[in-house]
Coordinates of C-alpha atoms and ligand atoms in Angstrom, one line a residue:
M1182 CA -15.4 -95.5 -135.8
R1183 CA -17.5 -98.6 -133.7
A1184 CA -17.0 -98.5 -130.2
S1185 CA -16.1 -101.8 -130.2
N1186 CA -13.2 -100.5 -132.1
L1187 CA -12.3 -98.0 -130.0
Y1188 CA -9.2 -98.2 -128.1
A1189 CA -10.8 -95.6 -125.6
P1190 CA -10.0 -97.3 -122.1
T1191 CA -12.5 -95.4 -119.7
L1192 CA -12.4 -95.7 -116.1
R1193 CA -14.9 -95.2 -113.2
E1194 CA -12.7 -94.6 -110.8
I1195 CA -10.6 -91.6 -110.7
P1196 CA -7.1 -92.4 -110.7
A1197 CA -5.4 -91.1 -107.1
E1198 CA -2.2 -90.1 -108.9
A1199 CA -4.0 -87.3 -110.8
E1200 CA -4.4 -84.0 -108.6
I1201 CA -6.7 -81.3 -111.7
V1202 CA -9.8 -82.5 -113.2
S1203 CA -8.3 -82.1 -116.9
H1204 CA -5.5 -84.6 -115.6
Q1205 CA -8.4 -86.8 -114.2
L1206 CA -10.7 -86.8 -117.1
M1207 CA -8.1 -88.1 -119.6
L1208 CA -7.1 -91.0 -117.2
R1209 CA -11.0 -91.6 -117.0
A1210 CA -11.9 -91.3 -120.7
G1211 CA -9.0 -93.3 -121.8
M1212 CA -7.2 -90.7 -124.1
I1213 CA -4.0 -90.4 -122.5
N1214 CA -1.6 -93.3 -120.2
K1215 CA 1.5 -92.5 -118.7
V1216 CA 4.8 -93.9 -119.5
A1217 CA 7.5 -92.3 -117.3
A1218 CA 7.0 -88.9 -115.6
G1219 CA 6.0 -86.4 -117.8
M1220 CA 6.0 -89.6 -120.5
Y1221 CA 2.6 -90.0 -121.5
A1222 CA 1.2 -92.1 -124.6
Y1223 CA -2.1 -90.4 -126.6
L1224 CA -3.8 -92.6 -127.9
P1225 CA -6.1 -92.6 -130.0
L1226 CA -8.8 -89.9 -128.5
A1227 CA -6.7 -87.9 -127.5
W1228 CA -4.1 -87.9 -130.8
R1229 CA -7.7 -86.9 -132.4
T1230 CA -7.8 -83.7 -130.5
M1231 CA -4.2 -82.8 -130.7
K1232 CA -4.3 -83.7 -134.1
K1233 CA -7.4 -80.4 -134.6
I1234 CA -5.1 -78.1 -132.5
M1235 CA -2.8 -78.9 -134.6
D1236 CA -4.8 -78.0 -138.3
I1237 CA -6.4 -75.1 -136.1
I1238 CA -2.4 -73.3 -135.5
R1239 CA -1.5 -74.7 -138.8
E1240 CA -4.1 -72.5 -140.8
E1241 CA -3.6 -69.2 -138.6
M1242 CA 0.3 -70.2 -139.1
D1243 CA 0.5 -70.4 -142.6
A1244 CA -2.4 -67.2 -143.2
V1245 CA 0.4 -64.7 -141.2
G1246 CA 2.7 -66.1 -143.7
G1247 CA 4.2 -69.6 -141.7
Q1248 CA 6.3 -71.9 -143.5
E1249 CA 6.2 -75.6 -141.7
L1250 CA 9.0 -76.8 -141.8
S1251 CA 11.0 -80.1 -139.6
L1252 CA 13.7 -79.9 -137.3
P1253 CA 15.6 -82.5 -135.6
I1254 CA 15.1 -83.2 -132.0
V1255 CA 18.5 -83.8 -131.1
Q1256 CA 21.2 -80.9 -131.2
P1257 CA 24.9 -80.6 -131.1
A1258 CA 25.9 -78.5 -127.8
E1259 CA 28.2 -76.2 -130.0
I1260 CA 25.6 -74.2 -131.2
W1261 CA 24.0 -73.7 -127.5
Q1262 CA 27.5 -73.2 -126.3
K1263 CA 27.5 -70.8 -129.5
S1264 CA 24.5 -68.8 -128.1
G1265 CA 25.4 -69.5 -124.5
R1266 CA 23.0 -71.0 -123.7
W1267 CA 24.5 -74.5 -122.8
S1268 CA 25.8 -73.5 -119.3
V1269 CA 22.8 -71.1 -118.2
Y1270 CA 20.0 -73.6 -119.6
G1271 CA 20.8 -75.8 -116.5
A1272 CA 18.7 -78.9 -115.3
E1273 CA 16.3 -78.8 -117.5
M1274 CA 17.8 -79.4 -120.6
W1275 CA 17.9 -83.0 -121.0
R1276 CA 21.7 -83.6 -122.2
I1277 CA 23.1 -86.9 -124.1
R1278 CA 26.0 -87.9 -125.7
D1279 CA 26.7 -90.3 -128.9
R1280 CA 29.2 -93.1 -129.1
H1281 CA 32.0 -90.7 -129.8
N1282 CA 31.1 -89.7 -126.6
R1283 CA 30.1 -85.7 -128.3
E1284 CA 27.7 -83.8 -126.8
F1285 CA 24.0 -83.6 -127.7
C1286 CA 20.7 -82.4 -126.1
L1287 CA 17.0 -83.3 -126.6
G1288 CA 15.7 -80.1 -127.9
P1289 CA 13.9 -77.9 -125.5
T1290 CA 13.3 -75.2 -128.1
H1291 CA 14.6 -74.3 -131.6
E1292 CA 16.0 -70.8 -131.7
E1293 CA 19.7 -72.0 -132.0
I1294 CA 19.2 -74.4 -135.0
I1295 CA 16.5 -72.2 -136.9
T1296 CA 19.2 -69.3 -137.1
M1297 CA 21.3 -71.8 -138.3
Q1298 CA 19.2 -72.5 -141.1
I1299 CA 18.4 -69.4 -141.9
K1300 CA 21.7 -67.6 -141.7
Q1301 CA 22.7 -70.1 -144.4
G1302 CA 20.0 -69.7 -146.9
I1303 CA 19.1 -66.1 -146.9
R1304 CA 21.3 -63.2 -147.6
S1305 CA 20.0 -60.3 -149.2
Y1306 CA 17.0 -57.6 -147.6
K1307 CA 14.9 -59.0 -150.6
Q1308 CA 14.6 -62.3 -149.0
L1309 CA 12.5 -61.2 -145.7
P1310 CA 10.3 -61.8 -143.6
Q1311 CA 10.3 -65.2 -143.0
R1312 CA 8.7 -67.2 -141.0
P1313 CA 9.6 -70.7 -140.3
Y1314 CA 7.8 -73.5 -137.8
Q1315 CA 7.0 -76.6 -136.9
I1316 CA 5.2 -79.0 -134.5
A1317 CA 7.2 -81.0 -133.0
T1318 CA 8.5 -82.6 -129.8
K1319 CA 10.0 -81.3 -127.2
F1320 CA 12.1 -82.5 -124.3
R1321 CA 12.5 -80.1 -120.8
D1322 CA 13.4 -81.7 -118.1
E1323 CA 11.0 -80.0 -115.9
R1324 CA 12.1 -80.2 -112.0
R1325 CA 8.5 -80.5 -110.9
P1326 CA 6.4 -83.2 -114.1
R1327 CA 2.5 -82.6 -112.9
F1328 CA -0.6 -82.2 -113.8
G1329 CA -0.6 -84.7 -116.7
L1330 CA 0.4 -83.5 -120.2
M1331 CA 0.0 -79.8 -118.2
R1332 CA 3.9 -80.2 -117.5
G1333 CA 5.4 -83.0 -119.2
R1334 CA 8.9 -83.5 -119.9
E1335 CA 8.9 -84.2 -123.1
F1336 CA 5.7 -82.6 -125.2
M1337 CA 4.6 -81.0 -128.3
M1338 CA 5.2 -78.1 -129.2
K1339 CA 4.5 -75.6 -132.5
D1340 CA 7.2 -73.1 -132.4
M1341 CA 7.8 -70.3 -134.6
Y1342 CA 10.6 -67.6 -135.4
S1343 CA 10.4 -64.8 -137.0
F1344 CA 13.3 -62.9 -139.3
D1345 CA 13.5 -59.6 -140.4
R1346 CA 15.3 -56.3 -141.3
N1347 CA 14.8 -54.6 -138.7
E1348 CA 12.7 -53.7 -135.5
E1349 CA 10.0 -52.0 -137.7
G1350 CA 9.6 -55.4 -139.3
L1351 CA 10.3 -58.0 -136.1
E1352 CA 6.8 -55.0 -135.2
T1353 CA 4.6 -56.3 -137.3
S1354 CA 5.8 -59.8 -137.4
Y1355 CA 5.5 -60.4 -133.5
Q1356 CA 1.8 -58.0 -133.9
L1357 CA 0.4 -60.9 -137.0
L1358 CA 1.0 -63.4 -134.4
Y1359 CA -0.3 -61.8 -131.2
Q1360 CA -3.2 -61.8 -133.8
A1361 CA -2.8 -65.5 -134.6
Y1362 CA -2.5 -66.7 -131.6
G1363 CA -5.8 -65.0 -130.5
N1364 CA -7.5 -67.1 -133.5
I1365 CA -6.3 -70.0 -132.6
F1366 CA -7.1 -70.1 -128.7
S1367 CA -10.8 -68.6 -129.7
R1368 CA -11.3 -71.3 -132.3
C1369 CA -10.0 -74.1 -129.8
G1370 CA -12.6 -72.5 -127.4
L1371 CA -11.0 -71.0 -124.4
N1372 CA -11.7 -68.1 -122.8
F1373 CA -8.1 -66.2 -122.3
R1374 CA -5.9 -63.4 -122.2
P1375 CA -2.9 -62.1 -123.0
V1376 CA -0.3 -60.3 -120.7
E1377 CA 2.3 -58.6 -120.6
A1378 CA 5.4 -62.0 -119.6
A1379 CA 8.8 -62.0 -118.5
S1380 CA 11.2 -63.8 -121.6
G1381 CA 12.8 -66.4 -119.1
A1382 CA 15.8 -68.7 -120.4
I1383 CA 14.6 -68.2 -123.7
G1384 CA 16.0 -63.9 -123.4
G1385 CA 15.4 -61.0 -125.3
S1386 CA 12.6 -58.4 -124.1
G1387 CA 8.6 -57.8 -124.9
S1388 CA 7.1 -60.7 -124.9
H1389 CA 2.8 -61.7 -124.3
E1390 CA 1.9 -64.9 -122.5
F1391 CA -1.7 -66.2 -123.7
M1392 CA -3.4 -67.2 -120.5
A1393 CA -6.3 -69.7 -120.5
L1394 CA -8.3 -68.8 -116.7
A1395 CA -8.2 -71.5 -114.3
E1396 CA -8.0 -71.8 -111.1
S1397 CA -5.9 -74.8 -111.4
G1398 CA -3.1 -72.8 -113.8
E1399 CA 0.0 -72.3 -112.2
A1400 CA 0.6 -69.0 -112.8
E1401 CA -0.3 -66.4 -111.3
I1402 CA -1.9 -62.6 -113.9
L1403 CA -2.4 -59.6 -112.5
F1404 CA -4.6 -57.3 -113.7
C1405 CA -6.5 -53.5 -113.6
N1406 CA -9.8 -53.2 -112.2
Q1407 CA -9.2 -49.9 -114.0
C1408 CA -7.2 -49.9 -117.5
D1409 CA -6.4 -52.7 -120.0
Y1410 CA -2.6 -53.3 -118.1
A1411 CA -2.6 -57.3 -117.8
A1412 CA 0.8 -58.6 -117.3
S1413 CA 2.3 -61.9 -115.3
V1414 CA 3.0 -61.8 -111.7
E1415 CA 6.5 -63.2 -112.8
I1416 CA 6.9 -59.5 -114.4
A1417 CA 4.3 -56.9 -112.9
S1418 CA 6.5 -54.1 -111.3
V1419 CA 4.8 -51.1 -109.7
P1420 CA 6.5 -47.9 -109.0
V1421 CA 8.2 -47.4 -105.7
R1422 CA 5.7 -45.7 -103.6
A1423 CA 7.0 -45.4 -100.4
E1424 CA 7.7 -42.3 -99.0
K1425 CA 11.2 -40.8 -97.9
Y1426 CA 11.5 -41.0 -94.3
S1427 CA 12.8 -38.1 -93.2
G1428 CA 12.9 -38.0 -89.6
P1429 CA 16.3 -38.5 -87.1
L1430 CA 18.7 -41.8 -88.2
A1431 CA 18.9 -43.5 -85.4
Q1432 CA 22.5 -44.7 -85.0
V1433 CA 23.1 -48.8 -84.8
E1434 CA 22.9 -51.3 -82.0
I1435 CA 23.2 -54.8 -81.6
V1436 CA 20.3 -56.7 -79.8
A1437 CA 19.9 -59.9 -78.4
T1438 CA 16.6 -61.6 -80.4
P1439 CA 16.8 -64.8 -78.7
N1440 CA 15.1 -68.1 -80.2
C1441 CA 14.2 -65.7 -83.1
Q1442 CA 14.7 -67.2 -87.0
T1443 CA 11.9 -65.9 -89.4
V1444 CA 11.2 -62.3 -90.2
E1445 CA 7.9 -62.6 -88.4
E1446 CA 9.7 -63.5 -85.0
V1447 CA 11.8 -61.2 -85.5
A1448 CA 9.6 -58.1 -85.7
A1449 CA 7.3 -59.0 -83.2
F1450 CA 10.3 -59.6 -81.0
L1451 CA 11.2 -55.9 -81.4
G1452 CA 7.9 -54.3 -81.7
Q1453 CA 8.3 -53.3 -84.8
P1454 CA 7.0 -54.3 -88.5
T1455 CA 7.5 -56.5 -90.4
S1456 CA 8.5 -54.0 -93.4
Q1457 CA 11.4 -52.1 -90.9
V1458 CA 13.1 -56.0 -91.5
V1459 CA 15.5 -56.2 -94.4
K1460 CA 16.0 -59.8 -94.9
S1461 CA 19.1 -60.8 -96.5
M1462 CA 19.0 -64.7 -98.3
C1463 CA 22.5 -66.0 -99.7
Y1464 CA 22.8 -66.8 -103.6
H1465 CA 24.7 -68.8 -106.1
L1466 CA 26.3 -66.8 -108.3
E1467 CA 28.4 -68.2 -111.2
D1468 CA 31.6 -67.2 -109.7
G1469 CA 30.8 -66.9 -105.6
L1470 CA 27.8 -65.7 -104.0
A1471 CA 25.5 -62.9 -103.6
L1472 CA 23.4 -61.4 -100.8
V1473 CA 20.2 -60.3 -101.8
L1474 CA 17.8 -57.8 -99.9
I1475 CA 14.8 -57.0 -99.4
R1476 CA 12.1 -55.6 -97.2
G1477 CA 10.7 -57.5 -94.6
D1478 CA 7.3 -57.4 -95.8
R1479 CA 8.0 -58.6 -99.2
Q1480 CA 8.7 -61.8 -101.6
I1481 CA 11.2 -62.3 -104.0
N1482 CA 10.3 -62.2 -107.7
E1483 CA 12.7 -65.5 -108.4
E1484 CA 12.2 -64.6 -112.5
K1485 CA 13.2 -61.2 -111.9
L1486 CA 16.2 -62.3 -109.2
S1487 CA 17.2 -64.9 -111.8
A1488 CA 17.5 -62.2 -114.9
V1489 CA 19.6 -60.2 -112.6
L1490 CA 21.9 -63.0 -111.3
G1491 CA 21.9 -64.2 -114.8
M1492 CA 21.4 -67.9 -114.0
G1493 CA 19.2 -70.2 -115.6
E1494 CA 18.2 -71.3 -111.6
L1495 CA 18.2 -70.4 -108.4
N1496 CA 20.0 -72.0 -105.5
F1497 CA 20.6 -70.6 -102.3
A1498 CA 24.0 -70.4 -100.8
T1499 CA 24.8 -73.9 -98.6
D1500 CA 25.9 -73.1 -94.5
E1501 CA 29.0 -73.8 -94.8
E1502 CA 30.0 -72.1 -98.4
M1503 CA 27.9 -69.0 -96.3
R1504 CA 30.6 -69.6 -93.0
A1505 CA 33.4 -69.8 -96.2
A1506 CA 32.4 -66.7 -96.7
G1507 CA 32.5 -64.6 -93.2
L1508 CA 28.7 -64.8 -92.8
V1509 CA 26.5 -66.3 -89.9
P1510 CA 23.4 -68.4 -91.9
G1511 CA 20.0 -67.5 -89.8
Y1512 CA 21.8 -64.1 -89.0
I1513 CA 23.2 -62.5 -91.5
G1514 CA 23.3 -59.0 -92.3
P1515 CA 24.8 -56.2 -95.3
V1516 CA 26.4 -54.6 -92.4
G1517 CA 31.0 -54.9 -93.6
V1518 CA 30.0 -57.5 -95.3
K1519 CA 33.0 -57.8 -97.7
N1520 CA 33.7 -59.5 -101.3
I1521 CA 30.4 -60.2 -101.4
K1522 CA 28.2 -58.5 -103.7
I1523 CA 25.1 -57.0 -102.2
I1524 CA 21.6 -56.9 -104.5
A1525 CA 19.1 -55.1 -103.3
D1526 CA 15.4 -54.5 -103.8
N1527 CA 14.7 -50.8 -104.8
E1528 CA 12.8 -50.2 -101.6
V1529 CA 15.5 -51.5 -98.9
P1530 CA 16.9 -47.6 -99.5
L1531 CA 13.8 -46.4 -98.2
V1532 CA 13.4 -48.6 -95.2
A1533 CA 15.0 -46.3 -92.1
N1534 CA 16.6 -47.7 -89.1
Q1535 CA 16.3 -51.2 -90.5
I1536 CA 16.5 -53.9 -88.8
T1537 CA 18.7 -56.3 -90.1
G1538 CA 20.7 -59.7 -88.9
A1539 CA 23.8 -58.6 -87.4
G1540 CA 25.8 -61.3 -88.4
Q1541 CA 26.0 -63.0 -84.9
E1542 CA 24.4 -65.7 -83.2
G1543 CA 21.3 -64.3 -82.0
Y1544 CA 21.8 -61.2 -82.4
H1545 CA 20.3 -58.5 -85.2
K1546 CA 20.9 -55.2 -85.4
T1547 CA 18.8 -52.4 -85.7
G1548 CA 18.7 -48.2 -86.6
V1549 CA 20.5 -49.7 -89.6
N1550 CA 20.8 -47.1 -92.3
Y1551 CA 21.4 -47.2 -96.4
G1552 CA 23.9 -45.1 -97.6
R1553 CA 25.5 -44.7 -94.1
D1554 CA 25.6 -47.9 -93.3
Y1555 CA 26.2 -50.0 -96.8
Q1556 CA 25.4 -50.0 -100.1
A1557 CA 24.1 -52.6 -102.8
D1558 CA 26.2 -52.5 -106.0
I1559 CA 22.9 -53.2 -107.2
L1560 CA 19.6 -51.3 -106.5
T1561 CA 16.8 -53.5 -108.8
D1562 CA 13.2 -54.5 -108.6
L1563 CA 13.0 -57.5 -107.2
R1564 CA 9.8 -58.3 -105.4
I1565 CA 6.6 -59.8 -106.3
V1566 CA 3.2 -57.3 -106.8
E1567 CA 0.8 -58.6 -105.5
A1568 CA -3.0 -57.8 -105.5
G1569 CA -4.8 -55.0 -103.3
E1570 CA -1.5 -52.9 -104.7
Q1571 CA -2.2 -49.8 -107.1
C1572 CA -1.8 -49.9 -111.4
P1573 CA 1.1 -48.8 -112.5
H1574 CA -0.7 -47.3 -115.1
C1575 CA -3.6 -45.9 -113.2
S1576 CA -5.3 -45.6 -110.1
G1577 CA -6.9 -48.6 -110.7
T1578 CA -6.1 -51.4 -108.0
L1579 CA -4.8 -54.6 -109.2
Q1580 CA -6.4 -58.0 -109.1
S1581 CA -5.6 -61.1 -109.3
A1582 CA -6.6 -64.5 -111.5
R1583 CA -5.4 -67.9 -112.2
G1584 CA -3.8 -68.9 -115.6
I1585 CA -2.6 -71.6 -117.5
E1586 CA 0.0 -70.3 -119.9
V1587 CA -0.9 -72.0 -123.5
G1588 CA 0.9 -70.2 -125.5
Q1589 CA 4.3 -67.1 -125.4
V1590 CA 5.1 -64.6 -128.3
F1591 CA 8.6 -62.6 -127.6
K1592 CA 10.6 -60.2 -129.2
L1593 CA 14.5 -61.6 -129.7
H1594 CA 16.2 -59.3 -131.5
T1595 CA 19.3 -60.1 -132.4
K1596 CA 20.4 -61.9 -129.2
Y1597 CA 21.1 -65.0 -131.9
S1598 CA 21.6 -63.2 -135.1
D1599 CA 24.3 -61.6 -133.1
A1600 CA 25.9 -64.7 -131.4
L1601 CA 25.4 -67.2 -134.0
G1602 CA 26.4 -64.2 -136.9
C1603 CA 22.8 -64.8 -139.3
S1604 CA 23.0 -61.5 -141.3
Y1605 CA 22.0 -60.9 -144.3
L1606 CA 22.9 -57.4 -146.8
D1607 CA 20.4 -54.2 -146.2
E1608 CA 19.3 -51.8 -149.9
N1609 CA 23.4 -50.8 -149.7
G1610 CA 25.2 -53.9 -149.6
K1611 CA 26.0 -53.7 -145.7
E1612 CA 25.8 -56.2 -143.6
Q1613 CA 22.6 -56.3 -140.5
P1614 CA 22.0 -58.8 -138.1
M1615 CA 18.5 -60.5 -138.4
V1616 CA 16.1 -59.1 -136.3
M1617 CA 14.4 -62.3 -134.6
G1618 CA 11.0 -63.3 -132.7
C1619 CA 9.7 -66.2 -131.2
Y1620 CA 6.6 -67.6 -130.5
G1621 CA 5.3 -71.1 -128.9
I1622 CA 1.9 -73.1 -127.8
G1623 CA 1.9 -75.8 -125.7
V1624 CA 0.0 -78.3 -128.1
G1625 CA -0.7 -81.1 -125.0
R1626 CA -1.4 -78.3 -122.7
T1627 CA -3.8 -75.9 -124.5
M1628 CA -5.9 -79.4 -124.7
A1629 CA -5.7 -80.1 -120.7
A1630 CA -6.4 -76.3 -121.0
V1631 CA -9.8 -77.1 -122.8
I1632 CA -10.6 -79.9 -120.7
E1633 CA -10.1 -77.5 -117.5
Q1634 CA -12.6 -74.7 -118.8
N1635 CA -15.3 -77.5 -120.4
N1636 CA -16.3 -79.8 -118.1
D1637 CA -18.8 -81.3 -115.0
E1638 CA -19.2 -83.9 -113.0
Y1639 CA -19.9 -86.4 -115.7
G1640 CA -17.1 -85.3 -117.3
I1641 CA -15.6 -83.7 -121.2
I1642 CA -17.9 -81.4 -122.4
W1643 CA -16.1 -80.7 -125.7
P1644 CA -16.6 -77.5 -128.2
V1645 CA -17.6 -78.9 -131.8
A1646 CA -14.0 -78.1 -133.4
V1647 CA -11.6 -79.8 -130.9
A1648 CA -13.8 -82.9 -130.0
P1649 CA -12.3 -86.1 -130.8
Y1650 CA -15.5 -86.7 -132.3
E1651 CA -18.1 -84.8 -133.3
A1652 CA -21.1 -87.1 -132.5
V1653 CA -22.7 -90.9 -131.5
I1654 CA -25.0 -92.5 -132.0
V1655 CA -26.1 -95.1 -128.8
P1656 CA -28.5 -97.8 -129.4
V1657 CA -30.1 -98.5 -125.8
N1658 CA -29.8 -102.2 -126.5
D1659 CA -28.9 -105.1 -128.4
K1660 CA -32.0 -107.3 -128.2
D1661 CA -34.6 -106.0 -130.4
P1662 CA -33.0 -106.0 -134.1
V1663 CA -34.4 -103.0 -134.7
F1664 CA -32.4 -100.7 -132.4
T1665 CA -29.1 -102.3 -134.6
E1666 CA -30.8 -102.4 -137.9
K1667 CA -32.0 -98.1 -137.7
S1668 CA -28.6 -97.4 -135.9
E1669 CA -26.6 -98.7 -138.6
E1670 CA -28.5 -96.8 -141.2
L1671 CA -28.2 -93.5 -139.2
Y1672 CA -23.9 -94.5 -138.9
Q1673 CA -24.3 -94.9 -142.5
A1674 CA -26.0 -91.5 -143.1
M1675 CA -23.9 -89.6 -141.2
L1676 CA -20.3 -90.8 -142.6
K1677 CA -21.7 -89.8 -145.7
A1678 CA -22.5 -86.3 -144.4
K1679 CA -19.3 -86.5 -143.6
I1680 CA -19.9 -86.7 -139.2
E1681 CA -17.1 -87.7 -137.4
V1682 CA -19.5 -89.9 -135.4
V1683 CA -19.0 -93.3 -133.7
L1684 CA -21.6 -96.0 -133.1
D1685 CA -21.7 -97.3 -129.8
D1686 CA -21.8 -101.0 -130.7
R1687 CA -20.9 -102.4 -127.8
K1688 CA -22.4 -105.5 -125.9
E1689 CA -23.6 -102.6 -123.6
R1690 CA -26.5 -102.4 -120.9
G1691 CA -27.9 -98.5 -122.4
G1692 CA -26.9 -97.1 -119.1
V1693 CA -23.2 -97.4 -119.7
K1694 CA -23.1 -96.4 -122.6
F1695 CA -24.6 -93.1 -121.5
N1696 CA -22.0 -92.5 -119.4
D1697 CA -18.7 -93.3 -120.6
A1698 CA -20.9 -90.9 -123.8
D1699 CA -20.8 -88.0 -121.4
L1700 CA -17.2 -89.4 -119.8
I1701 CA -15.8 -88.4 -123.7
G1702 CA -17.8 -85.6 -123.9
Y1703 CA -19.1 -85.6 -127.7
P1704 CA -21.4 -83.0 -128.5
F1705 CA -24.0 -84.3 -129.7
R1706 CA -25.4 -87.9 -128.4
V1707 CA -28.0 -89.6 -131.0
T1708 CA -30.1 -92.5 -129.1
V1709 CA -31.6 -95.1 -131.0
G1710 CA -35.1 -96.6 -129.3
N1711 CA -38.1 -97.0 -128.2
K1712 CA -38.9 -93.6 -129.1
T1713 CA -37.4 -95.4 -132.6
K1714 CA -39.4 -98.2 -132.9
N1715 CA -42.3 -96.3 -132.3
D1716 CA -42.4 -92.9 -134.0
G1717 CA -39.6 -93.0 -136.4
L1718 CA -37.9 -90.5 -133.6
V1719 CA -34.4 -90.4 -132.3
E1720 CA -33.5 -88.4 -129.3
I1721 CA -30.8 -85.8 -129.3
K1722 CA -28.9 -84.3 -126.5
I1723 CA -26.6 -81.8 -127.0
R1724 CA -23.7 -81.9 -124.3
A1725 CA -23.2 -78.6 -123.3
T1726 CA -26.7 -77.0 -122.9
G1727 CA -28.1 -80.6 -121.9
E1728 CA -31.0 -79.5 -124.6
V1729 CA -33.1 -82.4 -126.2
I1730 CA -34.6 -82.9 -129.5
D1731 CA -36.4 -85.0 -130.8
L1732 CA -36.3 -85.2 -134.9
P1733 CA -37.6 -88.2 -137.5
I1734 CA -34.3 -90.8 -138.4
E1735 CA -34.0 -89.0 -141.4
E1736 CA -33.3 -86.0 -141.0
A1737 CA -31.0 -86.1 -138.2
A1738 CA -28.1 -86.5 -140.4
A1739 CA -29.0 -82.9 -141.9
F1740 CA -29.5 -81.4 -138.6
L1741 CA -26.5 -82.0 -136.9
K1742 CA -24.3 -81.3 -139.9
E1743 CA -26.1 -77.7 -140.0
K1744 CA -25.5 -77.6 -135.5
I1745 CA -22.0 -79.2 -137.0
A1746 CA -21.0 -76.1 -139.1
A1747 CA -22.2 -73.4 -137.0
A1748 CA -20.4 -74.4 -133.9
K1749 CA -17.3 -74.8 -135.3
Ligands
LIG2661 P1 7.0 -72.5 -118.3 O1 6.9 -71.1 -117.6 O2 5.1 -72.4 -117.6 O3 7.2 -73.5 -118.0 P2 7.9 -71.5 -120.3 O4 7.4 -70.4 -120.4 O5 9.0 -72.3 -120.2 O6 6.1 -72.3 -119.9 P3 7.8 -71.8 -123.5 O7 9.9 -71.7 -122.9 O8 7.4 -70.4 -123.3 O9 7.8 -72.0 -121.8 O10 7.4 -72.3 -124.3 C1 6.3 -72.1 -125.1 C2 5.0 -73.2 -124.6 O11 4.9 -74.4 -124.4 C3 3.9 -72.5 -123.4 O12 3.7 -71.2 -123.8 C4 3.8 -73.9 -122.7 O13 2.3 -73.8 -123.5 C5 3.9 -75.2 -123.8 N1 5.2 -75.6 -122.7 C6 6.1 -74.9 -121.9 N2 6.6 -76.2 -121.2 C7 6.1 -77.2 -120.8 C8 5.6 -78.6 -120.0 N3 6.7 -79.0 -119.6 N4 4.6 -79.6 -120.6 C9 4.3 -79.2 -121.7 N5 3.9 -77.6 -122.3 C10 4.3 -77.4 -122.3
LIG2662 MG1 6.6 -69.3 -121.5

């Protein structure tokens, strides 16, 4: 490729709308261009890297029995209604209607549609396992699209689905895919860590997320400093360790707490630690309201809560709704509450002599005790575990790190095959539901994560395997025809050696070309300059290490060929 023909509109300035470095660099290197919130055009450099990542994914999927196919993006509402997800998915699902007013969605994921396909084509245990996959565009109308390709509303995903005869088969598929994911992210040059994960809207149980470690990551992971426990904060759970109180139980008293709104204010006013307060929050249910209780010094884990409430999206009840239900906003408490489901975190019963809202403007109750004064309908783990707490598996301490979720693997079991009737006949001719798994990778997010981990003040530092081009030739100027001639010769030699190379033939100063080479992040830069003219040497600069090597121009192509092969 000649740089004079390459469509890569590079920018000198850091674009104001980009908050994280990968987004800034993709815009600056002329890789992507925004079309609408969360929707981007992938320009040629980005698309080359995307294709390389997709090729790596294809190789690893095919190696574990994957079969690539292609499913429609537009999906009929009926199959989602059948699986029960049409109502659960919420506003993230992009819903459309055809000219006959029939409902469809732009696929956010494809469990329903692939399950219907396999149901139609597979009859016997002899045909299992099946591991179909596709690499295709997905749509999710994200609440906060941001960070460029990291969280788009339209994005490329590889999704594989496994269909097995039983749990044992699923376990085999899951392990194979888990390994394959490790291979993929290693080959892409990522520093990553698999962690135990929540299943979210996909459902099922048993899941891992592959996290590329990065400060800018939206996900928090907790890992043990002694054993190999690692989990997404969304799912991390530790046993209740609070001591059971055996002292005297106080009587309930109603106390005035003027101008105290927050847990901190109430606790400080009453001279108590925040852990004595039980926070009450009121959420929507499909049919009514739920009162959710947690210790005052803890935070609600929204993933856990939405799983318990069975709501895809959590919404607080409005003040009017609370008043209509007999609650006083700002002063809600569990005592005396009627016709509202109470859901409490496991630690709540262990707080003796609790402070709660009094159900009266400006007042709280003290001396409230679980069991004696109120009871929850559901007691479960609802809280966020924090760094510094004890590991659930050993005596180690949990530490936290931030990560970018580049992939996730899920055991779905028979959630979809039961709902959609996807079964097979076993050896005895008996009908059995297929046991499923599903496995996703965000292609654009992976590319962004690679940049997030591989950059410096000058630009991107591509790992060779996913670089849009492997090398660039920079003639320092075009005043002297020797530079142009020698560059052209070398360009032809490198093309012949099947090196993916750009010849920077633009009529620009050497400094501009060097800056663009660093910004775009070619792994190898070959400079044709005075040393070439005088001594027949070219200068090869390795982007990742800054190492500079002078070589006779005739040897450059073979040398680079070897270096590139070794780096893949
Ligand atoms: P997140 O928690 O980040 O919203 P998710 O868990 O909902 O992601 P999955 O359903 O597991 O996402 O999708 C599989 C993969 O697709 C993710 O691991 C991620 O790499 C990618 N992905 C998901 N949502 C987006 C998005 N909005 N933009 C880009 N990639 C995405
Ligand atoms: Mg996920």
